[in-house]
Amino acid sequence: MVVAKLVYEFSEGDRDQKDLLGGKGANLAEMTRLGLPVPPGFTITTEACRFFLERGHQPDQLRVQVTAALRHLEDRVGRRLGDSVDPLLVSVRSGAKYSMPGMMETVLNVGLNDRSVVGLVEESGDERFAWDSYRRLIQMFGKTVLGVEGEAFGAALDAAKERKGVRTDVELDAGDLKTLVEEFKSIVADHTGREFPQDPREQLDLATLSVFESWNTDRARLYRRRERIPHDLGTAVNVCTMVFGNLGSTSGTGVCFTRDPATGQPGVYGDYLVNAQGEDVVSGIRNTLSLDDFAEVDPASYRELRQIMRRLETHYRDLCDIEFTVERGKLWMLQTRVGKRTAAAAFRIATQLVDEQLITLDEALERVAGAQLAQLMFPQFDIGAERTLLTRGMAASPGAAVGKVVFDSATAVAWATRGEPVVLVRKETNPEDLEGMIAATGILTSRGGKTSHAAVVARGMGKTAVCGAESLEVDSVDRAARAGDVTVHEGDLLSIDGTTGEVFLGELPVVPSPVVLYLEEGLEKAVASLQEGGNEGTADVVRAVDRLLTHADRVRRLRVRANADNAADADRARRMGAEGIGLCRTEHMFLGERRTLIERVILADSSQERDTALQALVPAQTEDFVDLLTSMDGLPTTIRLLDPPLHEFLPDRSELMVKVAVAEERGQVDRDDVRLLAAVERLHESNPMLGLRGVRLGLTVPGLFALQVRAIAQAAARRVKAGGDPRPEIMVPLVGSVMELHLIRDEADAILAEVSAAEGVDLHIPLGTMIELPRAALTAFRIAEAAEFFSFGTNDLTQTTWGFSRDDVEAAFFAAYLDKGVFTVSPFESLDVDGVGRLLDIATREGRRTRPDLKTGVCGEHGGDPESIHFFHTTGLDYVSCSPFRVPIARLEAGRAVLGHPDTHTHTDDDIEKG
Amino acid sequence: MVVAKLVYEFSEGDRDQKDLLGGKGANLAEMTRLGLPVPPGFTITTEACRFFLERGHQPDQLRVQVTAALRHLEDRVGRRLGDSVDPLLVSVRSGAKYSMPGMMETVLNVGLNDRSVVGLVEESGDERFAWDSYRRLIQMFGKTVLGVEGEAFGAALDAAKERKGVRTDVELDAGDLKTLVEEFKSIVADHTGREFPQDPREQLDLATLSVFESWNTDRARLYRRRERIPHDLGTAVNVCTMVFGNLGSTSGTGVCFTRDPATGQPGVYGDYLVNAQGEDVVSGIRNTLSLDDFAEVDPASYRELRQIMRRLETHYRDLCDIEFTVERGKLWMLQTRVGKRTAAAAFRIATQLVDEQLITLDEALERVAGAQLAQLMFPQFDIGAERTLLTRGMAASPGAAVGKVVFDSATAVAWATRGEPVVLVRKETNPEDLEGMIAATGILTSRGGKTSHAAVVARGMGKTAVCGAESLEVDSVDRAARAGDVTVHEGDLLSIDGTTGEVFLGELPVVPSPVVLYLEEGLEKAVASLQEGGNEGTADVVRAVDRLLTHADRVRRLRVRANADNAADADRARRMGAEGIGLCRTEHMFLGERRTLIERVILADSSQERDTALQALVPAQTEDFVDLLTSMDGLPTTIRLLDPPLHEFLPDRSELMVKVAVAEERGQVDRDDVRLLAAVERLHESNPMLGLRGVRLGLTVPGLFALQVRAIAQAAARRVKAGGDPRPEIMVPLVGSVMELHLIRDEADAILAEVSAAEGVDLHIPLGTMIELPRAALTAFRIAEAAEFFSFGTNDLTQTTWGFSRDDVEAAFFAAYLDKGVFTVSPFESLDVDGVGRLLDIATREGRRTRPDLKTGVCGEHGGDPESIHFFHTTGLDYVSCSPFRVPIARLEAGRAVLGHPDTHTHTDDDIEKG
């Protein structure tokens, strides 16, 4: 039998072993390897944890390997765990691959017992400290390992203080604490039916298992679901020699960052607390010292720390987040990791590190994410404005929203209808709140996280939302919400920041994003305007964004186009860096004033009448396309022929039925309405998404597609004659069979030839198809015979592959599905690689087998989703197309995708089917 | 360059070369090979035709090869084509792989010209015959090859008769015909600007090309579309020495069958016409002689013919259809082929041939088709009843329907509503006729064929239809239809036979099918009852069906189950031979009286209220399942958990809106309606098919699936205790992801364990899933982890793969799609192998990779479709499930599938992806 290595001493591992040792363990090992002053210890692997979670008991070998590691540790430090003389004490901490702050267990001071506490008194020379440490162990161990309710200990502590007549713990002396230890031991015995374990090794083993178990607590599972961390990773356990920052004025503890993680400002940054332990810094009870103050208090330790910080940043080549403790003048490093940072800081720090020649531009690009760029592109609350924080929740859907508070959907609709922006505040939302959510400018809930109904629906709508603001008490009966002392009433103004999760009282001024300013106006203008306003830091962010976007453009293989339906959108898209239009939806051109024209086509009683109505539309369509092609001069412009079912251009059936019925009741029947209703009934479909639309319309309504093709051809001819470089592409929607496309192509070719001849301009306009039906993907090798390009409509393809319509199901059950783990993310947000992705892969490979120069792209919403873009890159698509606003994000991620997947052409014709 | 062989002499080919030589050519070659008296000749291949059709000119080699074949022919018969002495004349006939009667061209007497006609006069000794033959050539050649309108020749002929004062052609003498030849030649010159070609070889070549061209005439294309013959086959051209049946009383021509193709009665059958050519037999101008009469007229030829018939039947081992000519006492065989026959004859002849030891039972099974069995299973008009044929059209959708004639949809609905069966008669139908079609018992149109709107929709509804009865003039304004002299008015009774395409005046009595009688009552009873009624022939049909069905059961690998929702259907299915239930739809159990119970579940205001309502349903559901499991004792019974969206159990939204609005208008609002409307609005979906249904309901409505699982478990336990052998299987609908199934399985397992314990019965109930979403098929290797069986819901899978809903699109554009060739058959009738079939194949292979003993079946409507069954067999499914009525058809076809595909396990894990 091969025995797995389940225990690694800190000196044995390194930072690349996060899978096995967890993040904390890997970094402790790395610092040890660097020779930094890390208290000795060892890490029990995630593999041991997974074994325990699967089988319900620890692996046999674990006990043996822990004994070996512990003996070695004891020999190195020259002390024995829980000895009565100068005892070795250890901390037992969880440490998973991904940080899950506050989710799992920690037990400090393991090794203390009735005998070793005496040894600690002697060794530390501080009786109060030793008994307090013992008291803390029993309390923490009782709660965490033995499952005693924390309140029992709390009550005893309060009683002790009351007996003594003091208010704080620190006023209890050694004697008081000694008594308290006895009381705590009784509590353990009473609650668990067994004595607090005096055997130090038993303490260690039980603490280890309890860390393992803490992986599967409800809140840990919930956290992982929210953060999309897999449930099967398990946690490592770090056993580390205890060092104490609370041994008097020459001791202390602190956290520091090698750069400012909030703004990205260069220069170190941190807090130090004299005579304290780590928990005290985080809890924020006492005021902390800055690093400059620390330099004065303990110059030697400060100098050593600064050297280590520099060393770590050079070694990790990134912003480091460090925890340290000084025990009687001796500096110890307790933890380090690459530090989290804001989006703005991410861009600034990445480019700073390039300038300091610590990383390459490629690496800098890998350090920033599309999601961060997206955050920087949302409108923000004016940073200069006064603000009063009401509460804080999860940043569920980004943006800055201001509105009057309402507590129910009906009020939201009513107020919004009369033009008042509202913020809908609910404990949680459900499908019945949908209309209110649509009406609101922002959504705030006190329960649920990033996968709650409110969050899922808000993101789907692109609406600002803060969810799970747990300190908020929502009382929808009294129409009030309380956070601490503050009560907000219906009609009060709130400002919610969906990017940070912050909720402010009153109306904060919203300013456009400086990054958007830069994209719209160019770098120089934006920087000048920011510097004028004194925002040098923000100017620096904009410069960093520009550098990294420019670099992404240089390295990426995927082209980025935009979805734009008119010249204004196209202009905007071009400014955002779009290299063409991937989807122009022509149906929007028939709304407004032109609706009557298309209505006439639909209601025509004869083919002659219909032809006349269609003819009337040609000049207007031609103008549309001339404008578009002018905006996009020199760039490919993909125009989709009419897609929606015709009844979408007519009034709603139910409303019309009611109108006619009520009119009949009144004896005031309008003949036009009756005629209209007949047409609406004729075109009525039970499932319009699966009905007569797209190419099916083109093949059953004579002249409809011809009108559009003619307008495109005439517009192109007109642009050519005007000296332009129009590059229209005709896209046929909803094709399921190659024959459909052949038929449309025959019709289109004839018209193009006719217009070419008439205008005296040689037009070659590529014709391609959407791939938005599973059958299209499955028969792509046939469809490619008639298509010069494929554009994956991943939105519709997701709907047909899964058999659900976004409109119907997102609000109805996506929250439940996310909660139950059926989805880890909505397949409308991020492409479902296993199902929809497989179809894309099949279609791309097999389509290219038929037509090697087939151009392939995506024009569904996934075209702007960072995760999906990496998949599209790997699959070998030629371009993505997304809303103009997401173009910069797609550019950035397309660049990052190259770095993540240097060898992109892994698919060959000989690939066997996966699965 | 390899030169293809483009010309085959009759002596070079054989009957297996139908692809290359066409049906007629291959059989002429076969008869030649057998040494039968076939006039010598040669066949120009389909390959030459395809070359011509693709490139627009004949292959260079064709000319050369024709020369060689022609010389060889001339040498054999010792005559030269178009010689002035004893000229060789040839016929030039089309002959495609599949017979297309009357669709393509024929030119007789090729080789006649101004000189050779003189030779023919001398050789035949019949001046009138020779000049008539020349006259016919010019007329036929002029029309067919040179495109002169036939009327020009007809007018000249009429003028000649008028000049002479006679009524018929035969009264014209040689002199008249000689004049007519000159006139015909002038007509050709006038209409074409060139002389009638005198060069015999030029005649032959032009006739050949014109046969090629006739492949692509509109009516040929239309015919092929209707008959589902591919457009790219092309036709062969047969060049055959002319023999003449019109050379006096010792000449004649006939057709015969080696058995009766109408009834399958043993014994030969045929017609003979003295002194006539083939066309005269077909046109039925003169009365023909029976074969017995022929024996008296020309005993020697008769004896030779009978020997040849016996020889051919022995050789072809099947009913042969033969054309022959006697030229001055010498018998010539002009054509033979395996004869078409009625469904009843097919079964009888196949078993007769087995009894005569000409074929094996396996072969007999290959000779009959499920579609024929289906025809025999429809109710039929009483064969004994008097009948008056009004007209004949295409058998578009089988069955026998009687009703009053109506000419518009509204009348159909009105009359049907008051209980009167109607036959809707239209020129053609369109989507606006849909309601009338639903209301009618039968549909009759005068235009369009098997792929017309009327035919497609009628088949989709399972409604009797005759389409394209072209002799019928439909006048919907006057509300009358005329066929010849007869006029039918609105309200008159018509009987239409969708199995034969016949339309009868008045009301014919409808009798149940004798085959159904046999299936329901058993062979002995059915035969006895038929014999009692004097229907010995029909009894023989029933015996034949029984033998072949029994044989099919013996050889087939696919199991056949039925879709049945209640015990009555299950009983019927069992009688039809079903080996289990593949789909029991539980939603039907909540209709009628129980609708209020499920309504209470839906409208529940609290989870407690909902639980109570669900509990109330358990006993009723348990009873349902006890009944079903009793019927199906010992056989697998797959029960599908609730599938439809809940709003299907509530009133229609639009109607309710109108009701509430009108009530408001009247000031009489019903609070219950308002509450109901609120619920309906809450559950409203724009695309219910893509909404909250199936497993999604199970995961969002707590307790709903649990109720059904509990009822199934309790019913099974009760049956076990009663000594039964219940074999329920639980099927989860609409699964798209394995996680959904895991969650339902966890819930179900708990309930099964609970009921097992409570009832003291050890229940193992398999749990599986529908595969009806593309994603389910694409991730089948995952889904199989949690599924013991897959049942392909090919109806829904077709809808999602193609992205259309049958309800919405079948009437809207399927006819157009069939007409334009996008479909060759509706994908709801016969499985779309390229798209949906590929998903089935992926799912079956990859599912079995995960779970080798995975059971797989089909429960969509395709389970009863003959063509699809062969695909399911090849794909390696375990069973099909179809409506009880189609079970015998599926049994038959499953047997035939084995014979057609002896090596069924061609797919292995190493198969690479197709495409």
Short mmCIF file of C-alpha atoms in Angstrom, two decimals, chain A residues 432 653-655 657-658 661-662 665-666 682 684-692 695-696 699-700 734 736-737 739-740 743 773-775 778-779 781-782 799-805 807-809 812-813 816-817 820-822 832 834-835 838-839 842 845-846 849 912-915, chain B residues 432 653-655 657-658 661-662 665-666 682 684-692 695-696 699-700 734 736-737 739-740 743 773-775 778-779 781-782 799-805 807-809 812-813 816-817 820-822 832 834-835 838-839 842 845-846 849 912-915:
data_model
loop_
_atom_site.label_atom_id
_atom_site.label_comp_id
_atom_site.label_asym_id
_atom_site.label_seq_id
_atom_site.Cartn_x
_atom_site.Cartn_y
_atom_site.Cartn_z
CA GLU A 432 -44.72 38.28 -7.40
CA ARG A 653 -54.21 40.02 -27.65
CA SER A 654 -55.70 39.89 -24.16
CA GLU A 655 -55.93 43.63 -23.87
CA MET A 657 -60.06 41.10 -26.29
CA VAL A 658 -60.99 42.96 -23.15
CA ALA A 661 -65.67 42.80 -25.06
CA VAL A 662 -66.15 45.92 -22.95
CA GLU A 665 -71.03 45.51 -23.52
CA ARG A 666 -71.40 49.26 -24.03
CA ARG A 682 -54.93 34.60 -36.64
CA HIS A 684 -51.71 34.24 -32.08
CA GLU A 685 -49.23 31.61 -30.91
CA SER A 686 -49.17 29.68 -27.65
CA ASN A 687 -45.37 29.72 -27.67
CA PRO A 688 -44.24 32.66 -29.79
CA MET A 689 -40.59 31.91 -29.17
CA LEU A 690 -41.13 28.59 -30.92
CA GLY A 691 -43.35 29.99 -33.61
CA LEU A 692 -43.44 31.64 -36.97
CA VAL A 695 -36.24 32.51 -41.53
CA ARG A 696 -39.68 30.92 -41.31
CA LEU A 699 -40.00 31.74 -46.40
CA THR A 700 -43.72 32.26 -45.82
CA LEU A 734 -33.37 30.95 -36.74
CA GLY A 736 -32.49 24.92 -38.53
CA SER A 737 -31.79 23.32 -41.87
CA MET A 739 -32.35 24.11 -47.17
CA GLU A 740 -33.85 27.17 -45.52
CA LEU A 743 -33.68 29.21 -50.45
CA LEU A 773 -31.07 26.22 -32.59
CA PRO A 774 -29.56 22.93 -31.48
CA ARG A 775 -30.35 21.46 -34.88
CA LEU A 778 -25.83 19.57 -34.98
CA THR A 779 -26.03 19.92 -38.77
CA PHE A 781 -21.45 20.74 -41.55
CA ARG A 782 -24.41 21.00 -43.91
CA GLN A 799 -33.18 28.71 -24.30
CA THR A 800 -33.68 25.86 -26.76
CA THR A 801 -30.87 23.68 -25.43
CA TRP A 802 -32.26 23.88 -21.90
CA GLY A 803 -35.86 24.18 -23.02
CA PHE A 804 -36.66 27.26 -20.99
CA SER A 805 -37.44 30.83 -21.88
CA ASP A 807 -38.65 35.62 -19.50
CA ASP A 808 -40.65 32.81 -18.00
CA VAL A 809 -38.26 30.97 -15.81
CA ALA A 812 -39.77 31.60 -11.39
CA PHE A 813 -37.04 29.23 -10.34
CA ALA A 816 -34.10 27.98 -6.28
CA TYR A 817 -31.86 26.28 -8.84
CA LYS A 820 -29.94 23.90 -4.75
CA GLY A 821 -26.77 23.87 -6.79
CA VAL A 822 -28.37 22.88 -10.09
CA ASP A 832 -23.24 26.66 -20.04
CA ASP A 834 -21.27 21.38 -20.95
CA GLY A 835 -24.47 21.76 -22.95
CA ARG A 838 -20.63 21.51 -26.60
CA LEU A 839 -22.97 22.58 -29.40
CA ILE A 842 -19.43 20.83 -32.60
CA ARG A 845 -15.37 22.30 -35.84
CA GLU A 846 -17.77 20.68 -38.25
CA ARG A 849 -14.56 21.08 -41.96
CA ILE A 912 -12.71 12.16 -30.87
CA GLU A 913 -15.98 12.99 -29.27
CA LYS A 914 -15.68 14.07 -25.71
CA GLY A 915 -17.61 12.65 -22.80
CA GLU B 432 -57.43 30.14 -41.12
CA ARG B 653 -56.27 33.77 -18.93
CA SER B 654 -57.73 35.83 -21.74
CA GLU B 655 -61.23 34.49 -21.22
CA MET B 657 -59.76 38.72 -18.19
CA VAL B 658 -62.69 39.36 -20.46
CA ALA B 661 -63.68 43.18 -17.29
CA VAL B 662 -67.24 42.68 -18.49
CA GLU B 665 -68.48 47.01 -16.53
CA ARG B 666 -71.75 45.65 -15.23
CA ARG B 682 -49.08 34.98 -11.36
CA HIS B 684 -48.95 33.21 -16.69
CA GLU B 685 -46.10 32.40 -19.04
CA SER B 686 -45.37 33.82 -22.48
CA ASN B 687 -43.99 30.45 -23.61
CA PRO B 688 -45.52 27.76 -21.40
CA MET B 689 -43.70 25.00 -23.23
CA LEU B 690 -40.45 26.60 -22.09
CA GLY B 691 -41.70 27.41 -18.65
CA LEU B 692 -42.15 26.12 -15.14
CA VAL B 695 -38.89 18.52 -12.93
CA ARG B 696 -38.84 22.27 -12.39
CA LEU B 699 -38.13 21.22 -7.39
CA THR B 700 -40.15 24.36 -6.70
CA LEU B 734 -37.88 17.63 -18.55
CA GLY B 736 -31.75 19.14 -18.30
CA SER B 737 -29.06 18.61 -15.70
CA MET B 739 -28.37 17.70 -10.44
CA GLU B 740 -32.12 17.99 -10.93
CA LEU B 743 -32.35 15.99 -6.00
CA LEU B 773 -34.15 18.47 -24.02
CA PRO B 774 -31.02 18.80 -26.14
CA ARG B 775 -29.02 19.47 -23.02
CA LEU B 778 -25.63 16.33 -24.66
CA THR B 779 -24.88 15.62 -21.00
CA PHE B 781 -23.06 10.70 -19.62
CA ARG B 782 -23.67 12.73 -16.47
CA GLN B 799 -39.62 20.85 -30.65
CA THR B 800 -36.56 22.06 -28.75
CA THR B 801 -34.00 20.81 -31.26
CA TRP B 802 -35.76 22.63 -34.09
CA GLY B 803 -37.02 25.43 -31.88
CA PHE B 804 -40.64 25.17 -32.93
CA SER B 805 -43.80 24.11 -31.19
CA ASP B 807 -49.17 23.57 -32.12
CA ASP B 808 -47.90 26.83 -33.45
CA VAL B 809 -46.06 25.97 -36.58
CA ALA B 812 -48.52 27.87 -40.13
CA PHE B 813 -45.74 26.73 -42.41
CA ALA B 816 -44.76 25.46 -47.34
CA TYR B 817 -41.68 23.74 -45.95
CA LYS B 820 -40.10 23.90 -50.83
CA GLY B 821 -38.27 20.74 -49.89
CA VAL B 822 -37.00 21.93 -46.50
CA ASP B 832 -35.40 13.85 -38.01
CA ASP B 834 -29.78 14.25 -38.79
CA GLY B 835 -30.68 16.51 -35.89
CA ARG B 838 -27.95 12.52 -33.67
CA LEU B 839 -28.90 13.59 -30.14
CA ILE B 842 -25.07 10.63 -28.57
CA ARG B 845 -23.88 5.78 -26.50
CA GLU B 846 -22.63 8.14 -23.85
CA ARG B 849 -20.67 4.44 -21.27
CA ILE B 912 -15.48 8.89 -33.78
CA GLU B 913 -17.94 11.68 -34.10
CA LYS B 914 -19.79 11.62 -37.33
CA GLY B 915 -20.09 14.50 -39.76
#
